[in-house]
Short mmCIF file of C-alpha atoms and ligand atoms in Angstrom, two decimals:
data_model
loop_
_atom_site.label_atom_id
_atom_site.label_comp_id
_atom_site.label_asym_id
_atom_site.label_seq_id
_atom_site.Cartn_x
_atom_site.Cartn_y
_atom_site.Cartn_z
CA UNK A 1 -23.29 -16.31 -29.34
CA UNK A 2 -23.13 -13.43 -26.87
CA UNK A 3 -26.15 -11.23 -26.40
CA UNK A 4 -26.78 -7.80 -24.83
CA UNK A 5 -27.14 -9.32 -21.39
CA UNK A 6 -23.61 -10.65 -21.24
CA UNK A 7 -21.72 -9.13 -18.32
CA UNK A 8 -18.63 -8.77 -20.50
CA UNK A 9 -17.41 -5.21 -20.99
CA UNK A 10 -14.78 -3.85 -23.33
CA UNK A 11 -12.59 -0.81 -22.54
CA UNK A 12 -10.67 0.92 -25.31
CA UNK A 13 -7.73 3.29 -24.94
CA UNK A 14 -3.95 3.50 -24.65
CA UNK A 15 -3.17 0.63 -22.33
CA UNK A 16 0.00 0.42 -20.23
CA UNK A 17 0.78 -2.21 -17.61
CA UNK A 18 3.70 -4.13 -16.25
CA UNK A 19 3.45 -7.93 -16.18
CA UNK A 20 6.95 -8.28 -14.72
CA UNK A 21 9.61 -6.00 -13.32
CA UNK A 22 11.52 -6.18 -16.60
CA UNK A 23 8.59 -5.59 -18.89
CA UNK A 24 6.19 -2.82 -19.74
CA UNK A 25 3.34 -3.76 -22.08
CA UNK A 26 1.84 -0.96 -24.18
CA UNK A 27 -1.12 -1.16 -26.55
CA UNK A 28 -2.01 1.91 -28.57
CA UNK A 29 -5.76 2.07 -29.12
CA UNK A 30 -6.04 -1.37 -27.60
CA UNK A 31 -8.84 -3.23 -25.86
CA UNK A 32 -9.25 -4.71 -22.39
CA UNK A 33 -12.01 -7.28 -22.15
CA UNK A 34 -13.46 -7.72 -18.67
CA UNK A 35 -15.83 -10.36 -17.36
CA UNK A 36 -17.52 -9.06 -14.21
CA UNK A 37 -14.55 -8.46 -11.90
CA UNK A 38 -11.75 -9.96 -13.94
CA UNK A 39 -9.73 -9.25 -17.04
CA UNK A 40 -10.19 -11.80 -19.83
CA UNK A 41 -7.38 -10.33 -21.90
CA UNK A 42 -5.87 -7.31 -23.65
CA UNK A 43 -5.95 -7.13 -27.46
CA UNK A 44 -4.67 -4.89 -30.22
CA UNK A 45 -7.67 -5.94 -32.34
CA UNK A 46 -10.93 -6.84 -30.70
CA UNK A 47 -11.71 -10.55 -31.24
CA UNK A 48 -14.96 -11.17 -33.12
CA UNK A 49 -16.61 -12.85 -30.13
CA UNK A 50 -16.54 -9.58 -28.14
CA UNK A 51 -17.72 -7.24 -30.90
CA UNK A 52 -21.28 -7.08 -29.56
CA UNK A 53 -20.28 -6.42 -25.96
CA UNK A 54 -20.73 -3.06 -24.25
CA UNK A 55 -17.78 -0.86 -25.25
CA UNK A 56 -16.42 2.18 -23.37
CA UNK A 57 -14.06 4.10 -25.59
CA UNK A 58 -11.61 6.36 -23.73
CA UNK A 59 -10.07 7.69 -26.94
CA UNK A 60 -6.53 9.07 -26.56
CA UNK A 61 -6.44 8.60 -22.81
CA UNK A 62 -4.18 6.22 -20.92
CA UNK A 63 -5.57 3.19 -19.10
CA UNK A 64 -3.28 2.08 -16.25
CA UNK A 65 -3.68 -0.43 -13.42
CA UNK A 66 -4.79 1.21 -10.15
CA UNK A 67 -2.02 2.15 -7.74
CA UNK A 68 -1.20 0.02 -4.69
CA UNK A 69 0.01 1.48 -1.39
CA UNK A 70 1.46 -1.15 0.96
CA UNK A 71 1.96 1.15 3.94
CA UNK A 72 -0.25 4.01 5.13
CA UNK A 73 -1.12 5.25 8.66
CA UNK A 74 -4.68 6.57 8.53
CA UNK A 75 -4.61 8.33 11.94
CA UNK A 76 -1.51 10.30 10.90
CA UNK A 77 -3.33 11.88 7.94
CA UNK A 78 -3.96 15.20 9.69
CA UNK A 79 -0.27 15.37 10.65
CA UNK A 80 1.11 15.26 7.11
CA UNK A 81 4.00 17.70 6.82
CA UNK A 82 4.35 18.25 10.57
CA UNK A 83 7.48 17.53 12.60
CA UNK A 84 9.40 16.16 9.65
CA UNK A 85 12.65 17.73 10.78
CA UNK A 86 12.86 15.03 13.46
CA UNK A 87 14.09 11.44 13.50
CA UNK A 88 11.78 8.48 14.02
CA UNK A 89 11.70 8.06 17.80
CA UNK A 90 11.27 11.74 18.80
CA UNK A 91 8.76 12.15 15.94
CA UNK A 92 6.70 9.26 17.34
CA UNK A 93 6.77 10.72 20.86
CA UNK A 94 6.14 14.36 19.99
CA UNK A 95 3.81 14.19 17.01
CA UNK A 96 2.50 10.74 16.20
CA UNK A 97 1.39 9.25 19.50
CA UNK A 98 -0.44 12.44 20.59
CA UNK A 99 -2.26 12.63 17.24
CA UNK A 100 -3.14 8.91 17.20
CA UNK A 101 -4.48 9.14 20.76
CA UNK A 102 -7.25 11.44 19.50
CA UNK A 103 -8.85 8.46 17.76
CA UNK A 104 -10.07 7.20 21.13
CA UNK A 105 -12.84 9.65 20.42
CA UNK A 106 -15.01 8.24 17.63
CA UNK A 107 -16.24 11.70 16.69
CA UNK A 108 -12.64 12.70 15.82
CA UNK A 109 -12.30 9.58 13.66
CA UNK A 110 -15.56 10.54 11.94
CA UNK A 111 -13.96 13.84 10.98
CA UNK A 112 -10.64 12.49 9.70
CA UNK A 113 -11.20 8.98 8.31
CA UNK A 114 -13.63 9.98 5.54
CA UNK A 115 -10.92 12.40 4.37
CA UNK A 116 -8.41 9.53 4.28
CA UNK A 117 -10.60 7.35 2.09
CA UNK A 118 -11.36 10.33 -0.11
CA UNK A 119 -7.65 11.15 -0.51
CA UNK A 120 -6.81 7.57 -1.53
CA UNK A 121 -9.68 7.59 -4.04
CA UNK A 122 -8.61 10.98 -5.39
CA UNK A 123 -5.00 9.87 -5.89
CA UNK A 124 -5.91 6.66 -7.70
CA UNK A 125 -4.82 4.33 -4.91
CA UNK A 126 -7.26 1.54 -5.55
CA UNK A 127 -5.77 -0.85 -2.97
CA UNK A 128 -4.02 0.01 0.27
CA UNK A 129 -2.68 -1.61 3.41
CA UNK A 130 -3.51 0.55 6.38
CA UNK A 131 -2.42 0.98 9.97
CA UNK A 132 -5.29 2.38 12.04
CA UNK A 133 -4.67 3.24 15.71
CA UNK A 134 -5.04 1.11 18.85
CA UNK A 135 -8.71 2.08 19.09
CA UNK A 136 -11.26 -0.58 18.23
CA UNK A 137 -14.27 1.58 17.39
CA UNK A 138 -12.35 3.99 15.17
CA UNK A 139 -10.76 1.04 13.37
CA UNK A 140 -14.20 -0.46 12.72
CA UNK A 141 -15.37 2.89 11.37
CA UNK A 142 -12.42 2.93 8.96
CA UNK A 143 -13.19 -0.63 7.82
CA UNK A 144 -16.81 0.40 7.20
CA UNK A 145 -15.79 3.50 5.26
CA UNK A 146 -13.56 1.42 2.99
CA UNK A 147 -16.33 -1.13 2.47
CA UNK A 148 -18.75 1.67 1.51
CA UNK A 149 -16.19 3.27 -0.82
CA UNK A 150 -15.63 0.30 -3.15
CA UNK A 151 -11.84 0.58 -2.76
CA UNK A 152 -9.77 -2.44 -1.68
CA UNK A 153 -7.90 -2.39 1.64
CA UNK A 154 -6.40 -4.29 4.51
CA UNK A 155 -7.02 -2.35 7.72
CA UNK A 156 -5.34 -3.18 11.02
CA UNK A 157 -6.03 -2.16 14.59
CA UNK A 158 -2.57 -1.40 15.98
CA UNK A 159 -1.31 -3.53 18.87
CA UNK A 160 1.14 -2.00 21.38
CA UNK A 161 1.37 -2.76 25.07
CA UNK A 162 4.72 -1.30 26.18
CA UNK A 163 7.28 1.47 25.66
CA UNK A 164 4.79 4.10 24.63
CA UNK A 165 3.03 6.89 26.57
CA UNK A 166 0.26 6.09 29.07
CA UNK A 167 -2.31 7.89 26.96
CA UNK A 168 -1.94 5.33 24.16
CA UNK A 169 -0.53 2.13 25.68
CA UNK A 170 -2.85 -0.91 25.67
CA UNK A 171 -3.53 -3.56 28.23
CA UNK A 172 -2.23 -6.75 26.58
CA UNK A 173 -5.39 -8.78 27.11
CA UNK A 174 -7.64 -6.03 25.89
CA UNK A 175 -5.44 -5.54 22.84
CA UNK A 176 -5.86 -9.22 21.99
CA UNK A 177 -9.59 -9.45 22.71
CA UNK A 178 -10.38 -6.34 20.67
CA UNK A 179 -8.25 -7.61 17.79
CA UNK A 180 -10.14 -10.89 17.87
CA UNK A 181 -13.47 -9.08 17.91
CA UNK A 182 -12.51 -7.17 14.75
CA UNK A 183 -11.29 -10.32 13.01
CA UNK A 184 -14.52 -12.12 13.81
CA UNK A 185 -16.71 -9.24 12.73
CA UNK A 186 -14.88 -8.27 9.53
CA UNK A 187 -13.20 -11.36 8.05
CA UNK A 188 -16.30 -12.35 6.12
CA UNK A 189 -17.94 -8.98 5.65
CA UNK A 190 -16.26 -8.01 2.39
CA UNK A 191 -14.00 -9.59 -0.18
CA UNK A 192 -12.30 -6.27 -0.95
CA UNK A 193 -11.74 -5.08 2.61
CA UNK A 194 -10.11 -7.27 5.22
CA UNK A 195 -8.67 -6.93 8.71
CA UNK A 196 -4.91 -7.42 9.14
CA UNK A 197 -2.81 -8.05 12.27
CA UNK A 198 -0.77 -4.96 13.09
CA UNK A 199 1.79 -5.24 15.89
CA UNK A 200 3.29 -1.73 15.61
CA UNK A 201 6.97 -2.77 15.87
CA UNK A 202 9.08 -4.85 18.23
CA UNK A 203 9.85 -2.10 20.81
CA UNK A 204 6.16 -1.48 21.59
CA UNK A 205 5.08 -5.14 21.73
CA UNK A 206 5.65 -7.49 24.67
CA UNK A 207 6.73 -11.05 23.99
CA UNK A 208 3.37 -12.54 25.16
CA UNK A 209 1.52 -10.11 22.86
CA UNK A 210 3.63 -11.09 19.83
CA UNK A 211 3.27 -14.78 20.69
CA UNK A 212 -0.53 -14.59 20.87
CA UNK A 213 -0.79 -12.49 17.71
CA UNK A 214 1.29 -15.10 15.89
CA UNK A 215 -1.17 -17.74 17.07
CA UNK A 216 -4.15 -15.61 15.90
CA UNK A 217 -2.55 -15.26 12.48
CA UNK A 218 -2.42 -19.03 12.08
CA UNK A 219 -5.78 -19.79 13.69
CA UNK A 220 -7.66 -17.21 11.63
CA UNK A 221 -5.58 -17.16 8.42
CA UNK A 222 -4.96 -13.50 8.79
CA UNK A 223 -2.36 -11.34 7.08
CA UNK A 224 0.27 -9.43 9.10
CA UNK A 225 1.98 -6.03 8.84
CA UNK A 226 4.62 -4.28 10.90
CA UNK A 227 7.78 -2.16 10.70
CA UNK A 228 11.40 -3.29 10.62
CA UNK A 229 14.84 -1.65 10.69
CA UNK A 230 13.83 1.85 9.67
CA UNK A 231 16.21 3.87 11.79
CA UNK A 232 19.56 3.13 13.45
CA UNK A 233 18.32 4.27 16.88
CA UNK A 234 15.37 1.88 16.56
CA UNK A 235 17.64 -1.03 15.55
CA UNK A 236 19.94 -0.35 18.54
CA UNK A 237 16.92 -0.20 20.86
CA UNK A 238 15.64 -3.55 19.60
CA UNK A 239 19.09 -5.07 20.28
CA UNK A 240 18.97 -3.72 23.83
CA UNK A 241 15.46 -5.05 24.42
CA UNK A 242 16.21 -8.50 22.97
CA UNK A 243 19.90 -9.22 23.57
CA UNK A 244 19.20 -12.94 23.17
CA UNK A 245 17.98 -12.58 19.58
CA UNK A 246 20.11 -12.98 16.51
CA UNK A 247 18.60 -9.94 14.81
CA UNK A 248 15.40 -7.87 14.39
CA UNK A 249 13.80 -10.20 11.83
CA UNK A 250 14.31 -13.31 13.89
CA UNK A 251 12.24 -11.80 16.73
CA UNK A 252 9.17 -11.53 14.48
CA UNK A 253 10.03 -14.94 13.03
CA UNK A 254 10.29 -16.58 16.43
CA UNK A 255 6.75 -15.45 17.34
CA UNK A 256 5.09 -16.47 14.07
CA UNK A 257 4.85 -12.99 12.58
CA UNK A 258 7.26 -13.27 9.67
CA UNK A 259 5.69 -14.95 6.66
CA UNK A 260 3.74 -17.53 8.62
CA UNK A 261 0.85 -15.77 6.91
CA UNK A 262 1.33 -13.19 4.13
CA UNK A 263 3.34 -10.42 5.81
CA UNK A 264 4.49 -6.89 4.99
CA UNK A 265 7.43 -5.28 6.73
CA UNK A 266 7.75 -1.54 6.15
CA UNK A 267 11.07 0.24 5.57
CA UNK A 268 13.88 -2.38 5.63
CA UNK A 269 16.64 0.23 5.58
CA UNK A 270 19.16 -1.57 7.79
CA UNK A 271 18.49 -5.28 7.34
CA UNK A 272 21.46 -7.63 7.20
CA UNK A 273 21.97 -10.05 4.29
CA UNK A 274 20.84 -12.83 6.58
CA UNK A 275 17.58 -11.02 7.34
CA UNK A 276 16.98 -10.31 3.65
CA UNK A 277 17.51 -14.02 2.92
CA UNK A 278 14.98 -14.89 5.61
CA UNK A 279 12.47 -12.48 4.05
CA UNK A 280 12.98 -14.08 0.64
CA UNK A 281 12.66 -17.59 2.06
CA UNK A 282 9.59 -16.74 4.14
CA UNK A 283 7.84 -14.74 1.39
CA UNK A 284 7.79 -11.57 3.49
CA UNK A 285 7.04 -8.40 1.48
CA UNK A 286 9.12 -5.27 1.91
CA UNK A 287 7.25 -1.94 1.67
CA UNK A 288 9.66 0.69 0.41
CA UNK A 289 8.71 4.17 1.65
CA UNK A 290 11.23 6.63 0.18
CA UNK A 291 9.49 9.82 1.34
CA UNK A 292 9.56 8.62 4.95
CA UNK A 293 13.18 7.50 4.56
CA UNK A 294 14.12 11.07 3.63
CA UNK A 295 11.77 12.95 5.94
CA UNK A 296 12.88 11.20 9.12
CA UNK A 297 16.54 11.06 7.96
CA UNK A 298 16.43 7.30 8.37
CA UNK A 299 18.55 6.27 5.40
CA UNK A 300 17.64 4.70 2.07
CA UNK A 301 16.40 1.14 1.64
CA UNK A 302 18.74 -0.73 -0.73
CA UNK A 303 15.84 -1.93 -2.88
CA UNK A 304 18.12 -3.48 -5.50
CA UNK A 305 19.62 -5.88 -2.94
CA UNK A 306 16.14 -7.05 -1.93
CA UNK A 307 15.12 -7.57 -5.56
CA UNK A 308 18.33 -9.45 -6.34
CA UNK A 309 17.69 -11.78 -3.41
CA UNK A 310 14.12 -12.44 -4.59
CA UNK A 311 12.14 -10.50 -1.95
CA UNK A 312 8.69 -9.24 -3.04
CA UNK A 313 8.82 -5.46 -2.88
CA UNK A 314 6.00 -2.92 -3.05
CA UNK A 315 5.76 0.82 -2.37
CA UNK A 316 4.31 2.70 0.57
CA UNK A 317 3.43 6.34 1.05
CA UNK A 318 3.87 5.88 4.82
CA UNK A 319 1.60 8.84 5.48
CA UNK A 320 2.27 10.70 7.84
CA UNK A 321 6.07 10.09 7.93
CA UNK A 322 5.57 10.35 4.18
CA UNK A 323 3.96 13.67 3.25
CA UNK A 324 2.22 12.61 0.00
CA UNK A 325 -0.61 10.18 -0.65
CA UNK A 326 0.21 9.92 -4.36
CA UNK A 327 1.86 6.63 -5.37
CA UNK A 328 3.24 8.18 -8.60
CA UNK A 329 5.12 10.63 -6.37
CA UNK A 330 6.38 7.69 -4.29
CA UNK A 331 7.46 5.93 -7.51
CA UNK A 332 9.52 8.87 -8.69
CA UNK A 333 10.98 9.38 -5.19
CA UNK A 334 12.01 5.71 -5.26
CA UNK A 335 13.95 6.30 -8.48
CA UNK A 336 15.64 9.37 -6.99
CA UNK A 337 16.48 7.56 -3.75
CA UNK A 338 17.94 4.62 -5.67
CA UNK A 339 20.26 6.95 -7.58
CA UNK A 340 21.70 8.30 -4.33
CA UNK A 341 22.01 4.74 -3.06
CA UNK A 342 23.86 3.86 -6.27
CA UNK A 343 26.38 6.64 -5.65
CA UNK A 344 26.68 5.73 -1.96
CA UNK A 345 27.31 2.08 -2.87
CA UNK A 346 30.25 2.94 -5.11
CA UNK A 347 27.99 2.40 -8.13
CA UNK A 348 27.34 -1.23 -7.29
CA UNK A 349 23.59 -1.14 -6.59
CA UNK A 350 22.01 -0.32 -9.97
CA UNK A 351 19.47 2.53 -9.72
CA UNK A 352 15.81 1.65 -10.26
CA UNK A 353 14.30 2.36 -13.65
CA UNK A 354 10.96 4.08 -13.90
CA UNK A 355 9.42 0.94 -15.41
CA UNK A 356 10.64 -1.00 -12.36
CA UNK A 357 9.04 1.36 -9.83
CA UNK A 358 5.84 1.40 -11.90
CA UNK A 359 5.81 -2.39 -11.47
CA UNK A 360 6.46 -2.06 -7.70
CA UNK A 361 3.56 0.38 -7.28
CA UNK A 362 1.13 -1.80 -9.26
CA UNK A 363 1.71 -5.55 -9.59
CA UNK A 364 4.64 -5.72 -7.11
CA UNK A 365 2.47 -4.56 -4.20
CA UNK A 366 -0.72 -5.84 -5.81
CA UNK A 367 0.41 -9.46 -5.35
CA UNK A 368 -0.28 -9.06 -1.65
CA UNK A 369 -3.98 -8.83 -2.60
CA UNK A 370 -3.90 -11.79 -5.02
CA UNK A 371 -4.22 -11.23 -8.76
CA UNK A 372 -4.07 -7.43 -8.58
CA UNK A 373 -2.03 -4.75 -10.33
CA UNK A 374 -1.91 -5.97 -13.92
CA UNK A 375 -4.17 -6.47 -16.94
CA UNK A 376 -3.13 -10.07 -17.53
CA UNK A 377 -5.90 -12.68 -17.77
CA UNK A 378 -7.69 -13.41 -14.45
CA UNK A 379 -6.43 -10.20 -12.81
CA UNK A 380 -8.98 -8.03 -11.01
CA UNK A 381 -9.88 -5.13 -13.29
CA UNK A 382 -8.47 -2.30 -11.14
CA UNK A 383 -7.87 0.57 -13.50
CA UNK A 384 -7.37 4.31 -13.88
CA UNK A 385 -8.22 6.40 -16.91
CA UNK A 386 -5.73 9.25 -17.26
CA UNK A 387 -6.21 12.36 -19.38
CA UNK A 388 -2.70 13.75 -19.87
CA UNK A 389 -3.51 16.18 -22.69
CA UNK A 390 -2.50 19.26 -20.72
CA UNK A 391 0.92 17.79 -19.89
CA UNK A 392 2.21 18.32 -23.43
CA UNK A 393 2.08 16.66 -26.79
CA UNK A 394 0.63 13.17 -26.99
CA UNK A 395 2.75 12.57 -30.05
CA UNK A 396 5.31 10.62 -28.02
CA UNK A 397 5.48 6.95 -27.09
CA UNK A 398 3.12 5.51 -24.49
CA UNK A 399 6.12 4.71 -22.31
CA UNK A 400 7.11 8.38 -22.39
CA UNK A 401 3.55 9.50 -21.67
CA UNK A 402 3.52 7.20 -18.64
CA UNK A 403 6.87 8.57 -17.49
CA UNK A 404 5.71 12.18 -17.88
CA UNK A 405 2.45 11.53 -16.05
CA UNK A 406 4.23 9.86 -13.13
CA UNK A 407 6.66 12.76 -12.76
CA UNK A 408 4.51 15.81 -13.45
CA UNK A 409 0.89 14.66 -13.42
CA UNK A 410 -1.40 14.57 -10.40
CA UNK A 411 -4.86 13.53 -9.27
CA UNK A 412 -6.52 16.10 -11.56
CA UNK A 413 -5.52 13.94 -14.53
CA UNK A 414 -7.41 10.90 -13.24
CA UNK A 415 -10.80 10.73 -14.95
CA UNK A 416 -12.06 7.32 -13.77
CA UNK A 417 -11.21 4.67 -11.22
CA UNK A 418 -12.26 1.02 -11.31
CA UNK A 419 -11.83 -1.68 -8.67
CA UNK A 420 -12.61 -5.34 -9.40
CA UNK A 421 -14.58 -4.37 -12.50
CA UNK A 422 -16.72 -1.66 -10.87
CA UNK A 423 -16.34 2.05 -11.34
CA UNK A 424 -15.62 3.68 -7.98
CA UNK A 425 -17.22 7.08 -7.56
CA UNK A 426 -16.17 9.91 -5.27
CA UNK A 427 -16.74 8.98 -1.61
CA UNK A 428 -18.17 11.52 0.80
CA UNK A 429 -15.52 13.58 2.56
CA UNK A 430 -17.58 14.13 5.66
CA UNK A 431 -20.14 11.79 7.19
CA UNK A 432 -23.71 12.72 6.44
CA UNK A 433 -23.04 15.13 3.59
N1 LIG B 501 7.72 2.69 13.52
C1 LIG B 501 6.81 2.47 14.48
N2 LIG B 501 5.72 3.22 14.32
C2 LIG B 501 5.92 3.95 13.22
C3 LIG B 501 5.15 4.92 12.51
O1 LIG B 501 4.03 5.27 12.89
N3 LIG B 501 5.70 5.44 11.39
C4 LIG B 501 6.93 5.07 10.95
N4 LIG B 501 7.42 5.62 9.85
N5 LIG B 501 7.67 4.18 11.59
C5 LIG B 501 7.18 3.62 12.70
FE1 LIG B 502 4.98 3.34 9.07
#
């Protein structure tokens, strides 16, 4: 018999989640039963054994899984909306590298990084995978801010030791030793916040650097993130730099950075069928970043081809090439992008449905964190409570309410955020206040 001291909690409301890309589960006035960090189950009627547990009743509101962002550049936050009439390589040179170089100064990071964590919290992004900059101390600050916030994140110190301006290029040995220092200091500090290896992309990484990072990944069981095939100019440059290689993916693969540990590759606009097959076989995740695809005129990732070949796909805001933190806005942009891709493909690549992108922005990306992004048994209870009353009548189906919220709602509709069973409260925007 349960008593008042049981850690089990019950949440009541209009529950919507996506256990698979083809399925949306809705429970009107349903219950989610949570034991400490994890979901025990969702129920239309509360089983007798949980009737004495603490109940939080959210009434007519929606309860959704927290949003997952697989690709976000924290030191580009202050540059959102700037220089987006450029293509990738000039944008990196003129806007991104100069802004990122400011994070050498810890006091600048102390100004910007609390705003990043706050923005993710505000937008309901309960888990994110983050590129920091090349700077060790600023990266540690960002890791600490995430740990203090209660949000989940992978945070990587960027590695780049060639083909970038002097004010940001790293010495290869220092890049490796500082990466190792972060891994050693942070791998066991938090279960929710972890370091991740972050070679920026092939053009800015020497072969010895990639080789050693691949070895670190195996020696320390550490996840990996990078970029691939975002822009045609970038793909051509990679071919020039590595004429001996079969393709872009096989360069990462050759150096142990392509699924040798769980890996995310952002963008995937121009991958060949062979590369997509290698991603599927190696379990490499693709982070689809539609806003960045448009803003930098890169092209549109053919998401349907990746799904058909069995690649795990999640969504990324790609701030600052993406201008919005909100994953719902990335979801709806992914639907729009897929419709253009459908037309471009002679109507062969089926457009994405809203339920499919909702899956990608919750459980699809959440898998990278383990059992995250759903309310199935044993999943971490990462949840958002949404009050959509001012968006119109609630006398429509839960699927329609979800759809409407994703298209026209925003952060002001999010009443509560939970990560791994704990409510996450507003983090401080500025240090010390
Ligand atoms: N490729 C290499 N670096 C970057 C970056 O910072 N943003 C984007 N969108 N692509 C990249
Ligand atoms: Fe990026």
